[in-house]
Short mmCIF file of C-alpha atoms in Angstrom, two decimals:
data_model
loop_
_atom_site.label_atom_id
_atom_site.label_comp_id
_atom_site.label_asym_id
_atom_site.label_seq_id
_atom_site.Cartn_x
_atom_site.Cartn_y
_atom_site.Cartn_z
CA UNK A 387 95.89 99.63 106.48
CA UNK A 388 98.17 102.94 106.11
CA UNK A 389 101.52 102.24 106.48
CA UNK A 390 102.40 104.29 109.17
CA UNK A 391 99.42 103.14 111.01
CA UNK A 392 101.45 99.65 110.91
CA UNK A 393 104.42 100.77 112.22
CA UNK A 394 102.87 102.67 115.38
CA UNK A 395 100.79 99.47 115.61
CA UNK A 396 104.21 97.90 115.60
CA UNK A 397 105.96 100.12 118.12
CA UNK A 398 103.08 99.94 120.38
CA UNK A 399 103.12 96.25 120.63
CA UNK A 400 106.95 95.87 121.09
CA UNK A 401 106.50 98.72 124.04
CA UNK A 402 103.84 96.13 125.28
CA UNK A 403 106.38 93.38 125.67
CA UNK A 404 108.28 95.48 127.67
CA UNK A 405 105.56 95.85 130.26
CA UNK A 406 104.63 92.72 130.24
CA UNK A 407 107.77 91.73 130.98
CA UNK A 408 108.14 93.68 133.75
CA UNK A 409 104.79 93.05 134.71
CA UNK A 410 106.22 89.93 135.80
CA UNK A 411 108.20 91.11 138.77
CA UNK A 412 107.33 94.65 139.79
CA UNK A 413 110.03 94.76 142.70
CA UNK A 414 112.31 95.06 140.02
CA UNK A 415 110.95 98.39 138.58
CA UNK A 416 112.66 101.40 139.58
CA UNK A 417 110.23 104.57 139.98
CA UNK A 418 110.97 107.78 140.82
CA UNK A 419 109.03 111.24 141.54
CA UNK A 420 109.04 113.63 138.09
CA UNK A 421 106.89 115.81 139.71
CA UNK A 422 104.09 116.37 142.40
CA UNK A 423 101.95 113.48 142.51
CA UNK A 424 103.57 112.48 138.96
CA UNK A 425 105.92 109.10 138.45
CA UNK A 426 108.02 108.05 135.76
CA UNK A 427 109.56 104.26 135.94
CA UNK A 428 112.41 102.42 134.26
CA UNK A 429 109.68 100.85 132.20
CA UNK A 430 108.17 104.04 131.07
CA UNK A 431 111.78 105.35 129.58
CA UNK A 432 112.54 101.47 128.13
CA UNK A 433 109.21 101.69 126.29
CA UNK A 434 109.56 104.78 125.07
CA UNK A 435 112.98 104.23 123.22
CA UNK A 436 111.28 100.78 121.73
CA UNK A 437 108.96 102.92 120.23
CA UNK A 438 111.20 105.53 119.28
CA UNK A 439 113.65 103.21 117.95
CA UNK A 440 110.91 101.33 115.69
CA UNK A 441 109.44 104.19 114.23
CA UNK A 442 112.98 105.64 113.71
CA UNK A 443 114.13 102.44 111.79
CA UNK A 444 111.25 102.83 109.28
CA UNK A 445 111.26 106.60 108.82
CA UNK A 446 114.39 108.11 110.00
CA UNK A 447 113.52 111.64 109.12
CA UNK A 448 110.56 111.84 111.45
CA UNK A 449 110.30 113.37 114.30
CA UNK A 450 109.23 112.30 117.91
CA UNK A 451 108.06 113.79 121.16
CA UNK A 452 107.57 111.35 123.88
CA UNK A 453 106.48 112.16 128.00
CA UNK A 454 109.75 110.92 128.71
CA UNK A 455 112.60 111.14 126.76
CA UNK A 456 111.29 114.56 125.33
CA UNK A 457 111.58 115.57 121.81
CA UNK A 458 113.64 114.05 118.83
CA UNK A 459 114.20 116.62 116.13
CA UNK A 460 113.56 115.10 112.37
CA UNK A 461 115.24 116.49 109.56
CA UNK A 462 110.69 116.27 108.05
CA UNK A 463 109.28 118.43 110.34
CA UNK A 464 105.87 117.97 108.54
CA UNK A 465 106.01 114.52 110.78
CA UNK A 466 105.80 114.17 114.23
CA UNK A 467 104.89 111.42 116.28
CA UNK A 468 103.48 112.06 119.73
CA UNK A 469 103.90 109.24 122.23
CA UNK A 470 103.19 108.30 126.00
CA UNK A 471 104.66 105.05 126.38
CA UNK A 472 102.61 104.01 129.72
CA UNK A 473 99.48 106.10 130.17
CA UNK A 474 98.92 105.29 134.08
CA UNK A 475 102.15 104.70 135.59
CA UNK A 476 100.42 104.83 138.87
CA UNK A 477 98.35 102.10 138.54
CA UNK A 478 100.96 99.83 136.65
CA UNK A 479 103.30 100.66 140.25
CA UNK A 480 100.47 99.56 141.97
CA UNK A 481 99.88 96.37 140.02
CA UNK A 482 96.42 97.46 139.32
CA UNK A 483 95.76 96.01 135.67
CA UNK A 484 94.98 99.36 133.88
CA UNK A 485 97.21 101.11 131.28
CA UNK A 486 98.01 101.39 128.06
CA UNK A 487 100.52 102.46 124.96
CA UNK A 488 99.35 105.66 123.44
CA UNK A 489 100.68 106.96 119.99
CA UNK A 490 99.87 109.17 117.51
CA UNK A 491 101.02 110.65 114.23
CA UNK A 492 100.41 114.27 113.36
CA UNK A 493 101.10 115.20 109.82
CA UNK A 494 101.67 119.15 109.44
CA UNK A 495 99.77 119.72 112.44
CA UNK A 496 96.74 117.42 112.43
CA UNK A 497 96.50 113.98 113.74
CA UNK A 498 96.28 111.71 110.90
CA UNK A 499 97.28 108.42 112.66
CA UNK A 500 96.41 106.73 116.62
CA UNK A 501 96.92 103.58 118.44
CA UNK A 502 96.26 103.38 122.14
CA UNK A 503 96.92 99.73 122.64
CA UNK A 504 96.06 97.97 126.04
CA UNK A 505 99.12 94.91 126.31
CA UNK A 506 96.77 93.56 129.61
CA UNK A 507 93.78 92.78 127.71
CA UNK A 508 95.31 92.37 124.61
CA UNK A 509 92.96 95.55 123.01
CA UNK A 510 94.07 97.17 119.97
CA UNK A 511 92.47 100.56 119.46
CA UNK A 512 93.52 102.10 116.15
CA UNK A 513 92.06 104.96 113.66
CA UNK A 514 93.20 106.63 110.29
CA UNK A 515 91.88 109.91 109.86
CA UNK A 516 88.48 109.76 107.62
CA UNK A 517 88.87 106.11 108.17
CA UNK A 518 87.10 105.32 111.16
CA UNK A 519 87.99 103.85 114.49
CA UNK A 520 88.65 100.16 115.19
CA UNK A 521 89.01 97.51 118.30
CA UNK A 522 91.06 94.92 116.80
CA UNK A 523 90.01 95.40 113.51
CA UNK A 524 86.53 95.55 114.46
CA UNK A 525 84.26 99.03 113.78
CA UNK A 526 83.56 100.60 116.72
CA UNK A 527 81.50 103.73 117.21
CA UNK A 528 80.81 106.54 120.10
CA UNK A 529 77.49 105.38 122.24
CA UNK A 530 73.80 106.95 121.49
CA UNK A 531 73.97 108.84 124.31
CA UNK A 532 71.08 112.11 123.67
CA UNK A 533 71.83 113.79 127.31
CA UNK A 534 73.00 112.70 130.75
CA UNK A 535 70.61 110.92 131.80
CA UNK A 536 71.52 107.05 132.81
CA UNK A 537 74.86 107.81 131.27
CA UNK A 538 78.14 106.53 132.81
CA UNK A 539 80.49 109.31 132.48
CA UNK A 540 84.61 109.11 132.37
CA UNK A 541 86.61 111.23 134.60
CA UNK A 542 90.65 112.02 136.12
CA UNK A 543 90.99 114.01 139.06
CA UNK A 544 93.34 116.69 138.69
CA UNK A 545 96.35 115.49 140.84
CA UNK A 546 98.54 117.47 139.51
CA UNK A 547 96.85 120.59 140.02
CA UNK A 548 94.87 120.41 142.88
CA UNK A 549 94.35 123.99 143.56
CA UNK A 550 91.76 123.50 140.57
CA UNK A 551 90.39 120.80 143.00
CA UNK A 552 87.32 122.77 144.19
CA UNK A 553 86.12 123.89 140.75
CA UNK A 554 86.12 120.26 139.61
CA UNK A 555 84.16 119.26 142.63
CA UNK A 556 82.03 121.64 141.68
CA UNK A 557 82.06 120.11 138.27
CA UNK A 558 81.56 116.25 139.26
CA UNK A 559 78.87 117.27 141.26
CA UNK A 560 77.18 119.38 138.21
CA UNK A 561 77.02 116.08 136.19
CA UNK A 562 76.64 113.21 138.76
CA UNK A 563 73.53 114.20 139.58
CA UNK A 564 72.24 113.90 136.13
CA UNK A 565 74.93 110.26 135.52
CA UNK A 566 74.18 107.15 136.21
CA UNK A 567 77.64 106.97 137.74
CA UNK A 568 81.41 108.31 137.22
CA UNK A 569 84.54 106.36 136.89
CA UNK A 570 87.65 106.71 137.35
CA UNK A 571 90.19 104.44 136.55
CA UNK A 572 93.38 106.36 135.89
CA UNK A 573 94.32 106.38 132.15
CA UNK A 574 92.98 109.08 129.87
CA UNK A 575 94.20 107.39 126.66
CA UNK A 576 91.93 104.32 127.94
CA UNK A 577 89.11 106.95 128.89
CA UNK A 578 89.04 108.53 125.57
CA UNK A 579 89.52 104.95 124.09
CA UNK A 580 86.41 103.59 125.88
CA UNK A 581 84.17 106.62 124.62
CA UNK A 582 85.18 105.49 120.89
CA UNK A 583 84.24 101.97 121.86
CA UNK A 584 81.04 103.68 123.33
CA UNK A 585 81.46 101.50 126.78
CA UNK A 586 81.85 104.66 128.69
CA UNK A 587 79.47 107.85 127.40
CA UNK A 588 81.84 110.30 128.00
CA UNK A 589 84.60 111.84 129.41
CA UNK A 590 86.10 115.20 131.10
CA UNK A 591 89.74 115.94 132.56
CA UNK A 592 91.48 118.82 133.47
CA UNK A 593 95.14 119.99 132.66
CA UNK A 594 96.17 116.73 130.25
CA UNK A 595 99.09 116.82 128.40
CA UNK A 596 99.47 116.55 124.42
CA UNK A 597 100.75 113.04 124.59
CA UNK A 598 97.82 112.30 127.31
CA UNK A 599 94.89 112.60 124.37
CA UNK A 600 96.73 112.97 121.27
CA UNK A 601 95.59 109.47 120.25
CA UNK A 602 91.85 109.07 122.05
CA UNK A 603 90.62 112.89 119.89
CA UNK A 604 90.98 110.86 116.59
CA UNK A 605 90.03 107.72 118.43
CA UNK A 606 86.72 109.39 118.96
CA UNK A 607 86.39 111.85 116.35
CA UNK A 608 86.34 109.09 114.06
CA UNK A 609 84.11 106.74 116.01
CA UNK A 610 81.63 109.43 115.29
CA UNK A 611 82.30 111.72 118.65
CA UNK A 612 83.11 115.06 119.43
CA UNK A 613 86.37 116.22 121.29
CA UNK A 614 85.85 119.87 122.93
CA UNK A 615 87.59 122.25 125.41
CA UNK A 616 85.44 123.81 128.43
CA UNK A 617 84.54 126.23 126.94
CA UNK A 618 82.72 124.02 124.00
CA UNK A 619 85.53 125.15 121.54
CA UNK A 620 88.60 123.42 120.59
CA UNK A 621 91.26 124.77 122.74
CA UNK A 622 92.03 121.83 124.36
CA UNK A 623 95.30 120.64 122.92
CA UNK A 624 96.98 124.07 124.33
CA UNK A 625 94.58 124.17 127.76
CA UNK A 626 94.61 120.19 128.66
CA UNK A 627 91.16 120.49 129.63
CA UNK A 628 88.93 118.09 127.58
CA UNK A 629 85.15 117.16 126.94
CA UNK A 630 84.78 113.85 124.70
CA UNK A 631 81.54 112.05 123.86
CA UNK A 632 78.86 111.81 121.29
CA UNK A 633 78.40 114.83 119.84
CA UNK A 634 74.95 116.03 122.11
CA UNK A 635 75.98 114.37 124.61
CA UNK A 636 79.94 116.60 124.53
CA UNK A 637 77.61 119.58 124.59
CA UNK A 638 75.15 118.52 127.25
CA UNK A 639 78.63 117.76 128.97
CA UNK A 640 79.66 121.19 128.86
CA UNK A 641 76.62 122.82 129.14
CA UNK A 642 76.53 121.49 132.73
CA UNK A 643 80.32 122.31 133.98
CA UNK A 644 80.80 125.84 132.29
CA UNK A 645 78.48 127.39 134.37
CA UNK A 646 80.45 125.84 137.74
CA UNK A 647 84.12 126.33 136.38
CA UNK A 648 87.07 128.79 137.16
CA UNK A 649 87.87 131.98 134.37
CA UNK A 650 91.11 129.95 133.65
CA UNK A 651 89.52 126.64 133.15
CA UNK A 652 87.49 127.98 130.16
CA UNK A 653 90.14 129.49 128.46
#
């Protein structure tokens, strides 16, 4: 295993003992409103400076930008680590069992290292690039998926930006038609997770941040998907909007939704 795999392995499992911890009495947990529609908790900062603090004690020079505590400038810029310390706040408020530690490592520009790490179930979800993709330590690979047919498809609503709300629509209605069904559960890093592990087929979202699907696009890439913008091209770390699945199955993904979607939304 690389060694800097390891220590976001490491990292991601001590941020999982904090929410575990707190798990245990949720009354305790203070949340506030960040945003429209958008949460942050006590547990989401106390994770994120566990993580920061372990990758920080084994490679001080590195730098770090987290969803909540922002960015941490490294004197090795060539090394950032890109973190969301509780991908689905809203559901861990809620007590509904569904979230997860996301982290990846980008070295000069290109994801090299991810662990989305599910502290509920106890799932482990790691890849180095040109590696592969692993579920505690096991291979684990995008599904066959040819088209949409009988195909259970991931999705997030856009919350956050709802006055994209009826192009989306338009977009879920494109594909369900076509699906098997759609879920939604409310964590993107798990979404794009589950496509590696091929127990969803796919996956769309609009307006996702960085830290969002920085670790699921290696996740998948190296479980033998495809990660795509709208458009079919790969804007999506700068537009948030994202297409994952087995490679025909990203395209037959796309194929259906471009036709239904907004100018901005293919951008």
């Amino acid at each position: 295993m690389h060694p800097m795999l390891n220590i976001a392995i490491r990292a991601a499992r001590n941020a999982g003992k904090v929410i575990l911890r707190a798990c245990e009495d949720l009354s305790k947990v203070e949340a506030t409103q960040k945003g429209t529609n958008d949460f942050v908790t006590s547990v989401d900062k106390e994770a994120e400076a566990v993580i920061r603090e372990t990758i920080l004690k084994a490679y001080p020079n590195h730098s770090i930008v987290g969803e909540e505590l922002g960015q941490h400038e490294g004197s090795d810029a060539d090394y950032l680590w890109v973190v969301d310390p509780l991908d689905g706040t809203t559901n861990f408020i809620q007590d509904i069992p569904h979230f997860a530690v996301s982290i990846a490592l980008k070295v000069k520009g290109r994801i090299e290292q991810a662990v989305v790490y599910d502290p509920i179930r106890g799932e482990l979800f790691t890849a180095s690039r040109g590696q592969g993709a692993q579920l505690n330590s096991k291979r684990i690979r995008v599904s066959n998926a040819k088209d949409l047919s009988g195909t259970v498809i991931a999705t997030g609503f856009p919350f956050k930006q709802k006055h994209h709300m009826d192009a989306y629509l338009d977009a879920f209605k494109a594909l369900f038609v076509h699906t098997s069904d759609i879920r939604r559960a409310g964590s993107a890093a798990l979404d794009m997770a589950y496509v590696a592990a091929g127990r969803v087929d796919g996956f769309f979202e609009i307006g996702l941040k960085p830290w969002d699907t920085a670790a699921g696009q290696l996740l998948v890439k190296e479980a033998g998907g495809l990660v795509m913008d709208f458009a079919g091209g790969a804007n999506f770390e700068k537009s948030g909007n994202i297409v994952c699945g087995s490679p025909k199955l990203a395209q037959a993904l796309v194929k259906e939704i471009r036709p239904v979607l907004t100018e901005s939304l293919l951008k």
